């Protein structure tokens, strides 16, 4: 993409950290580069990569996180790094780090949003109201997303907000966000983007409800563990409803048979992370006692994405870029069904860049198994 367009995209499949950073810099650097956002595989030596990025991108502010798969200019990637460079004539961007997510309060959020808004305003590109959105990248294994998001959402007011939880290539051990030259764990990055270009923050999923209902009758909300469903051991009751043996429960089964909570007429997926020996289930989202979960089944992914992009295109015109947070469970489903290449080329054709997440955020909600993001229009100037 040409510099004057506002966004340059880049990727590197180099396994050497220094080389990867150099390749990104070659593709991204230009005189108007104001900000870089990247997503990388957790297979890199993160300390070396952090130092190399800082060395190669010098004075440009860079934020990013580790992923469970990348969405690159060439479609879906693995073990690589994908990045976007934003032109400061089109985008005024401010960033902050929440270094300890467990101590983040509403007061902290309000101060942070004031600083972010002040930072964006200093470039006088466009009024804040109606021309600004927020992006959050959270440590995907911190289990504190809900608290942080509730505080941020209240402080952001009517500024739309989306984001993703960092991943680590499905190992579920260590996830990191990158800020100020280093990778951080147990942390979150908040990015406020002000632009005169048109944009829309969206979320979509392809999951359809079935008739069965499961009531959470025993849960420990803070640890996201459910011990009983319908007053039976959680894993047994879940397995019985979807027709598999408890011994066969794994990532792929959970991706194919998600549970969801219904709020008004919308279903919000509550994805299962793992089964424990005591037959309890851990979830990626908070699950409270007494909530009713509906057993869901995935529909076809492509028609859902096509209608999303048809709508975006009719409302915004030609798209410059879509930053997408795509749940890693969707990717597992596509890998299983052999649909990764087809959806990858569709995303490539639509100029989507982003990553596979351990959870998505949309206007203060922490959700799963969705494709959530921001579409930015090419602009008519």
Short mmCIF file of C-alpha atoms in Angstrom, two decimals, residues 9-367:
data_model
loop_
_atom_site.label_atom_id
_atom_site.label_comp_id
_atom_site.label_asym_id
_atom_site.label_seq_id
_atom_site.Cartn_x
_atom_site.Cartn_y
_atom_site.Cartn_z
CA UNK A 9 0.92 -3.34 5.92
CA UNK A 10 3.85 -5.68 6.40
CA UNK A 11 4.79 -9.19 7.46
CA UNK A 12 7.86 -11.32 8.06
CA UNK A 13 8.21 -15.07 8.21
CA UNK A 14 11.87 -14.84 9.22
CA UNK A 15 12.55 -16.98 12.30
CA UNK A 16 15.55 -14.87 13.36
CA UNK A 17 14.30 -11.98 15.51
CA UNK A 18 16.77 -9.41 14.11
CA UNK A 19 15.95 -10.33 10.54
CA UNK A 20 12.19 -10.25 11.20
CA UNK A 21 12.43 -6.75 12.68
CA UNK A 22 14.56 -5.54 9.76
CA UNK A 23 12.13 -6.94 7.20
CA UNK A 24 9.23 -5.18 8.93
CA UNK A 25 11.15 -1.91 9.08
CA UNK A 26 11.95 -2.10 5.35
CA UNK A 27 8.26 -2.46 4.54
CA UNK A 28 6.93 0.06 7.07
CA UNK A 29 9.33 2.97 7.38
CA UNK A 30 8.44 6.20 5.58
CA UNK A 31 8.62 9.89 6.58
CA UNK A 32 5.00 10.07 7.82
CA UNK A 33 4.98 6.87 9.87
CA UNK A 34 3.50 7.73 13.27
CA UNK A 35 2.58 4.41 14.83
CA UNK A 36 3.04 0.64 14.37
CA UNK A 37 0.71 -2.13 15.55
CA UNK A 38 1.92 -5.74 15.31
CA UNK A 39 0.94 -9.30 16.21
CA UNK A 40 3.52 -12.06 16.51
CA UNK A 41 3.83 -15.75 17.17
CA UNK A 42 4.93 -16.69 20.70
CA UNK A 43 7.58 -18.92 19.12
CA UNK A 44 9.97 -15.94 18.90
CA UNK A 45 12.48 -15.17 21.65
CA UNK A 46 10.42 -12.22 22.87
CA UNK A 47 13.22 -10.35 24.61
CA UNK A 48 15.35 -10.47 21.47
CA UNK A 49 12.40 -9.51 19.27
CA UNK A 50 11.49 -6.58 21.54
CA UNK A 51 15.02 -5.20 21.38
CA UNK A 52 15.26 -5.72 17.61
CA UNK A 53 11.96 -3.93 16.98
CA UNK A 54 13.10 -1.00 19.06
CA UNK A 55 16.44 -0.86 17.24
CA UNK A 56 14.88 -1.05 13.76
CA UNK A 57 11.85 1.20 14.26
CA UNK A 58 13.71 3.80 16.31
CA UNK A 59 11.53 6.73 17.27
CA UNK A 60 8.20 5.32 16.10
CA UNK A 61 5.78 4.17 18.83
CA UNK A 62 5.14 0.44 18.55
CA UNK A 63 2.57 -1.71 20.36
CA UNK A 64 1.53 -5.31 19.84
CA UNK A 65 0.96 -8.70 21.40
CA UNK A 66 1.61 -12.41 21.01
CA UNK A 67 -1.02 -14.38 19.10
CA UNK A 68 -2.50 -17.80 18.49
CA UNK A 69 -2.02 -17.30 14.75
CA UNK A 70 -1.66 -14.23 12.56
CA UNK A 71 -3.80 -12.60 9.86
CA UNK A 72 -1.28 -11.23 7.37
CA UNK A 73 -1.35 -9.42 4.01
CA UNK A 74 -1.29 -12.96 2.55
CA UNK A 75 -4.13 -14.47 4.60
CA UNK A 76 -3.74 -16.70 7.65
CA UNK A 77 -0.15 -17.13 8.90
CA UNK A 78 1.62 -19.16 11.56
CA UNK A 79 4.95 -18.59 13.35
CA UNK A 80 5.29 -15.17 11.79
CA UNK A 81 4.81 -11.48 12.57
CA UNK A 82 2.33 -9.16 10.89
CA UNK A 83 2.25 -5.38 11.27
CA UNK A 84 0.50 -2.17 10.25
CA UNK A 85 2.04 1.30 10.01
CA UNK A 86 -0.26 4.32 10.47
CA UNK A 87 0.37 7.65 8.76
CA UNK A 88 0.29 10.55 11.24
CA UNK A 89 -1.50 12.79 8.72
CA UNK A 90 -4.48 10.38 8.90
CA UNK A 91 -4.30 9.08 12.47
CA UNK A 92 -3.59 10.69 15.83
CA UNK A 93 -2.83 7.82 18.21
CA UNK A 94 -2.19 7.74 21.97
CA UNK A 95 -1.21 4.65 23.98
CA UNK A 96 -1.01 3.59 27.63
CA UNK A 97 0.07 0.46 29.49
CA UNK A 98 -1.91 -1.07 32.35
CA UNK A 99 0.99 -2.86 34.01
CA UNK A 100 -0.99 -4.63 36.72
CA UNK A 101 -4.43 -5.53 35.47
CA UNK A 102 -5.55 -6.89 38.85
CA UNK A 103 -5.23 -3.45 40.49
CA UNK A 104 -6.91 -1.42 37.74
CA UNK A 105 -9.84 0.66 39.07
CA UNK A 106 -12.48 2.96 37.62
CA UNK A 107 -10.48 5.99 38.87
CA UNK A 108 -7.38 4.63 37.06
CA UNK A 109 -9.47 4.19 33.92
CA UNK A 110 -10.83 7.73 34.08
CA UNK A 111 -7.36 9.25 34.48
CA UNK A 112 -6.03 7.05 31.69
CA UNK A 113 -8.79 8.01 29.25
CA UNK A 114 -8.23 11.71 30.05
CA UNK A 115 -4.52 11.34 29.23
CA UNK A 116 -5.29 9.40 26.05
CA UNK A 117 -7.85 11.94 24.85
CA UNK A 118 -5.38 14.76 25.60
CA UNK A 119 -2.70 12.92 23.62
CA UNK A 120 -4.96 12.47 20.60
CA UNK A 121 -6.23 16.04 20.78
CA UNK A 122 -2.72 17.51 20.69
CA UNK A 123 -2.52 16.80 16.93
CA UNK A 124 -5.86 18.49 16.16
CA UNK A 125 -6.76 16.06 13.37
CA UNK A 126 -10.49 15.66 14.04
CA UNK A 127 -12.89 16.27 16.95
CA UNK A 128 -12.71 13.40 19.49
CA UNK A 129 -16.45 12.76 19.48
CA UNK A 130 -17.51 10.57 16.57
CA UNK A 131 -13.97 10.30 15.16
CA UNK A 132 -12.27 8.12 17.76
CA UNK A 133 -12.16 4.45 18.72
CA UNK A 134 -10.23 2.46 21.31
CA UNK A 135 -8.33 -0.81 20.94
CA UNK A 136 -7.30 -2.98 23.89
CA UNK A 137 -4.77 -5.80 23.85
CA UNK A 138 -4.98 -7.84 27.05
CA UNK A 139 -2.84 -10.60 28.47
CA UNK A 140 -5.06 -13.51 27.42
CA UNK A 141 -4.34 -15.65 30.48
CA UNK A 142 -4.79 -12.99 33.16
CA UNK A 143 -8.50 -13.84 33.74
CA UNK A 144 -9.06 -10.19 34.64
CA UNK A 145 -10.51 -9.00 31.38
CA UNK A 146 -14.02 -8.31 32.72
CA UNK A 147 -12.82 -5.99 35.50
CA UNK A 148 -10.52 -4.00 33.24
CA UNK A 149 -13.13 -3.74 30.49
CA UNK A 150 -15.94 -2.63 32.80
CA UNK A 151 -13.75 0.20 34.14
CA UNK A 152 -12.47 1.23 30.69
CA UNK A 153 -15.91 1.07 29.10
CA UNK A 154 -17.37 3.37 31.77
CA UNK A 155 -14.48 5.83 31.32
CA UNK A 156 -14.64 5.76 27.49
CA UNK A 157 -18.33 6.67 27.47
CA UNK A 158 -19.57 6.75 23.87
CA UNK A 159 -16.14 6.05 22.30
CA UNK A 160 -16.52 2.62 20.62
CA UNK A 161 -14.07 0.01 21.80
CA UNK A 162 -12.84 -3.40 20.64
CA UNK A 163 -9.87 -5.63 21.21
CA UNK A 164 -8.41 -9.06 21.67
CA UNK A 165 -6.72 -11.14 24.31
CA UNK A 166 -3.13 -12.08 23.47
CA UNK A 167 -2.46 -15.73 22.59
CA UNK A 168 0.49 -18.10 22.60
CA UNK A 169 -0.04 -20.51 19.68
CA UNK A 170 -2.59 -22.56 21.67
CA UNK A 171 -0.18 -23.60 24.45
CA UNK A 172 -2.13 -21.60 27.08
CA UNK A 173 0.97 -20.95 29.17
CA UNK A 174 2.42 -17.46 28.58
CA UNK A 175 0.87 -14.54 26.71
CA UNK A 176 2.39 -11.08 26.38
CA UNK A 177 1.63 -7.54 25.27
CA UNK A 178 4.34 -5.23 23.89
CA UNK A 179 4.75 -1.62 24.96
CA UNK A 180 7.66 0.80 25.11
CA UNK A 181 10.30 -1.60 23.80
CA UNK A 182 9.46 -4.64 25.94
CA UNK A 183 7.01 -7.54 26.28
CA UNK A 184 4.89 -7.55 29.46
CA UNK A 185 2.88 -10.28 31.16
CA UNK A 186 -0.21 -9.70 33.33
CA UNK A 187 -0.63 -6.39 31.52
CA UNK A 188 -2.80 -4.64 28.93
CA UNK A 189 -2.23 -2.00 26.27
CA UNK A 190 -4.88 0.63 25.54
CA UNK A 191 -4.69 2.46 22.21
CA UNK A 192 -6.87 5.47 21.40
CA UNK A 193 -7.16 6.22 17.67
CA UNK A 194 -8.48 9.54 16.36
CA UNK A 195 -8.93 9.87 12.60
CA UNK A 196 -10.79 11.90 9.99
CA UNK A 197 -11.40 8.70 8.02
CA UNK A 198 -14.76 6.93 8.42
CA UNK A 199 -14.71 3.71 10.43
CA UNK A 200 -17.01 1.21 12.12
CA UNK A 201 -16.34 -1.04 15.11
CA UNK A 202 -18.15 -4.40 14.69
CA UNK A 203 -18.52 -7.93 16.02
CA UNK A 204 -19.99 -10.99 14.34
CA UNK A 205 -20.21 -14.75 14.87
CA UNK A 206 -21.56 -17.76 13.01
CA UNK A 207 -22.87 -19.72 15.99
CA UNK A 208 -26.52 -20.84 15.98
CA UNK A 209 -28.62 -21.86 19.00
CA UNK A 210 -29.91 -25.39 19.63
CA UNK A 211 -32.83 -26.23 21.93
CA UNK A 212 -30.86 -27.56 24.91
CA UNK A 213 -30.34 -25.36 27.99
CA UNK A 214 -27.77 -25.82 30.76
CA UNK A 215 -28.19 -23.95 34.03
CA UNK A 216 -25.00 -23.14 35.95
CA UNK A 217 -25.76 -24.59 39.40
CA UNK A 218 -22.23 -24.56 40.84
CA UNK A 219 -19.56 -22.07 39.79
CA UNK A 220 -16.58 -20.16 41.13
CA UNK A 221 -16.84 -16.93 39.15
CA UNK A 222 -13.41 -15.36 39.87
CA UNK A 223 -11.56 -18.46 38.64
CA UNK A 224 -14.09 -19.00 35.79
CA UNK A 225 -14.67 -22.60 36.87
CA UNK A 226 -18.03 -24.32 36.61
CA UNK A 227 -18.48 -27.39 38.81
CA UNK A 228 -22.11 -28.21 38.10
CA UNK A 229 -24.52 -27.80 35.20
CA UNK A 230 -28.18 -28.74 35.83
CA UNK A 231 -26.99 -29.98 39.28
CA UNK A 232 -24.78 -32.64 37.63
CA UNK A 233 -20.95 -32.69 37.31
CA UNK A 234 -20.32 -30.03 34.66
CA UNK A 235 -18.19 -32.06 32.21
CA UNK A 236 -20.57 -35.05 32.32
CA UNK A 237 -23.68 -32.97 31.71
CA UNK A 238 -22.02 -31.01 28.87
CA UNK A 239 -20.66 -34.18 27.23
CA UNK A 240 -24.06 -35.90 27.48
CA UNK A 241 -25.82 -32.98 25.75
CA UNK A 242 -23.40 -32.85 22.84
CA UNK A 243 -23.15 -36.64 22.52
CA UNK A 244 -19.47 -37.30 23.23
CA UNK A 245 -17.59 -39.15 25.98
CA UNK A 246 -16.03 -37.06 28.77
CA UNK A 247 -12.65 -38.58 27.83
CA UNK A 248 -12.96 -37.07 24.33
CA UNK A 249 -13.48 -33.47 25.47
CA UNK A 250 -10.76 -31.20 24.03
CA UNK A 251 -10.21 -27.81 22.29
CA UNK A 252 -11.71 -28.99 19.05
CA UNK A 253 -14.84 -30.41 20.67
CA UNK A 254 -15.28 -27.18 22.64
CA UNK A 255 -14.90 -25.15 19.42
CA UNK A 256 -17.52 -27.26 17.65
CA UNK A 257 -20.02 -27.20 20.56
CA UNK A 258 -19.85 -23.82 22.29
CA UNK A 259 -22.22 -22.57 24.96
CA UNK A 260 -23.73 -19.09 24.93
CA UNK A 261 -25.65 -16.74 27.16
CA UNK A 262 -28.62 -14.91 25.66
CA UNK A 263 -28.88 -11.17 26.30
CA UNK A 264 -32.00 -9.64 24.70
CA UNK A 265 -32.06 -11.27 21.26
CA UNK A 266 -28.30 -11.75 20.93
CA UNK A 267 -26.26 -14.81 21.89
CA UNK A 268 -22.82 -14.24 23.42
CA UNK A 269 -20.53 -17.25 23.37
CA UNK A 270 -18.98 -18.46 26.62
CA UNK A 271 -16.24 -20.74 25.36
CA UNK A 272 -14.85 -23.64 27.40
CA UNK A 273 -11.08 -23.67 27.94
CA UNK A 274 -10.46 -27.07 29.55
CA UNK A 275 -11.87 -29.99 31.50
CA UNK A 276 -10.41 -30.86 34.93
CA UNK A 277 -10.05 -34.21 36.69
CA UNK A 278 -12.84 -33.30 39.13
CA UNK A 279 -15.14 -32.95 36.06
CA UNK A 280 -15.32 -29.17 36.39
CA UNK A 281 -14.93 -26.95 33.30
CA UNK A 282 -12.81 -23.79 32.98
CA UNK A 283 -14.17 -21.05 30.71
CA UNK A 284 -12.50 -18.17 28.82
CA UNK A 285 -15.11 -15.76 30.23
CA UNK A 286 -16.64 -15.23 33.64
CA UNK A 287 -19.64 -17.50 34.23
CA UNK A 288 -21.90 -16.84 37.23
CA UNK A 289 -24.16 -19.12 39.23
CA UNK A 290 -27.71 -19.23 37.95
CA UNK A 291 -27.08 -18.15 34.37
CA UNK A 292 -28.66 -20.19 31.62
CA UNK A 293 -26.34 -21.41 28.89
CA UNK A 294 -27.68 -22.44 25.50
CA UNK A 295 -25.95 -25.23 23.62
CA UNK A 296 -24.83 -23.82 20.25
CA UNK A 297 -23.60 -25.17 16.93
CA UNK A 298 -21.42 -23.37 14.38
CA UNK A 299 -23.05 -22.43 11.10
CA UNK A 300 -21.02 -21.78 7.92
CA UNK A 301 -18.37 -19.08 8.46
CA UNK A 302 -18.10 -17.63 4.95
CA UNK A 303 -21.70 -16.41 4.42
CA UNK A 304 -21.54 -14.66 7.81
CA UNK A 305 -18.31 -12.84 6.86
CA UNK A 306 -19.64 -11.98 3.40
CA UNK A 307 -22.74 -10.32 4.81
CA UNK A 308 -20.61 -8.47 7.39
CA UNK A 309 -18.34 -7.01 4.68
CA UNK A 310 -21.23 -6.27 2.31
CA UNK A 311 -22.77 -4.18 5.09
CA UNK A 312 -19.50 -2.44 5.96
CA UNK A 313 -18.88 -1.65 2.30
CA UNK A 314 -22.36 -0.23 1.76
CA UNK A 315 -22.04 2.00 4.85
CA UNK A 316 -18.39 3.09 4.51
CA UNK A 317 -17.44 2.69 0.85
CA UNK A 318 -14.07 1.16 -0.10
CA UNK A 319 -12.13 -0.16 2.88
CA UNK A 320 -8.54 0.85 3.51
CA UNK A 321 -7.97 -1.68 6.29
CA UNK A 322 -9.83 -3.86 8.76
CA UNK A 323 -8.07 -4.71 12.01
CA UNK A 324 -9.54 -8.07 13.05
CA UNK A 325 -9.52 -9.99 16.34
CA UNK A 326 -10.45 -13.50 15.26
CA UNK A 327 -11.01 -16.08 18.01
CA UNK A 328 -8.54 -18.97 17.86
CA UNK A 329 -11.49 -21.38 18.23
CA UNK A 330 -12.76 -20.23 14.83
CA UNK A 331 -9.35 -20.97 13.40
CA UNK A 332 -9.30 -24.46 14.97
CA UNK A 333 -12.70 -25.09 13.42
CA UNK A 334 -11.47 -23.95 10.00
CA UNK A 335 -8.31 -26.07 10.28
CA UNK A 336 -10.46 -29.09 11.12
CA UNK A 337 -12.85 -28.50 8.25
CA UNK A 338 -10.11 -27.63 5.73
CA UNK A 339 -11.51 -24.12 5.23
CA UNK A 340 -8.48 -22.11 6.34
CA UNK A 341 -7.23 -21.26 2.87
CA UNK A 342 -10.64 -20.19 1.55
CA UNK A 343 -11.36 -17.88 4.51
CA UNK A 344 -7.73 -16.68 4.50
CA UNK A 345 -8.03 -15.53 0.87
CA UNK A 346 -11.36 -13.87 1.62
CA UNK A 347 -9.78 -11.90 4.50
CA UNK A 348 -6.81 -11.04 2.29
CA UNK A 349 -9.12 -9.73 -0.45
CA UNK A 350 -10.90 -7.58 2.14
CA UNK A 351 -7.60 -6.13 3.48
CA UNK A 352 -7.96 -7.66 6.92
CA UNK A 353 -4.94 -7.69 9.23
CA UNK A 354 -4.95 -8.99 12.75
CA UNK A 355 -4.58 -12.04 14.92
CA UNK A 356 -6.21 -15.12 16.43
CA UNK A 357 -7.13 -14.31 20.03
CA UNK A 358 -7.97 -16.02 23.32
CA UNK A 359 -11.06 -13.83 23.62
CA UNK A 360 -12.42 -10.68 22.05
CA UNK A 361 -13.64 -7.41 23.49
CA UNK A 362 -16.53 -5.35 22.21
CA UNK A 363 -17.78 -2.17 23.93
CA UNK A 364 -16.93 -3.41 27.41
CA UNK A 365 -17.93 -7.04 26.90
CA UNK A 366 -15.49 -9.93 26.95
CA UNK A 367 -16.68 -12.49 24.39
#
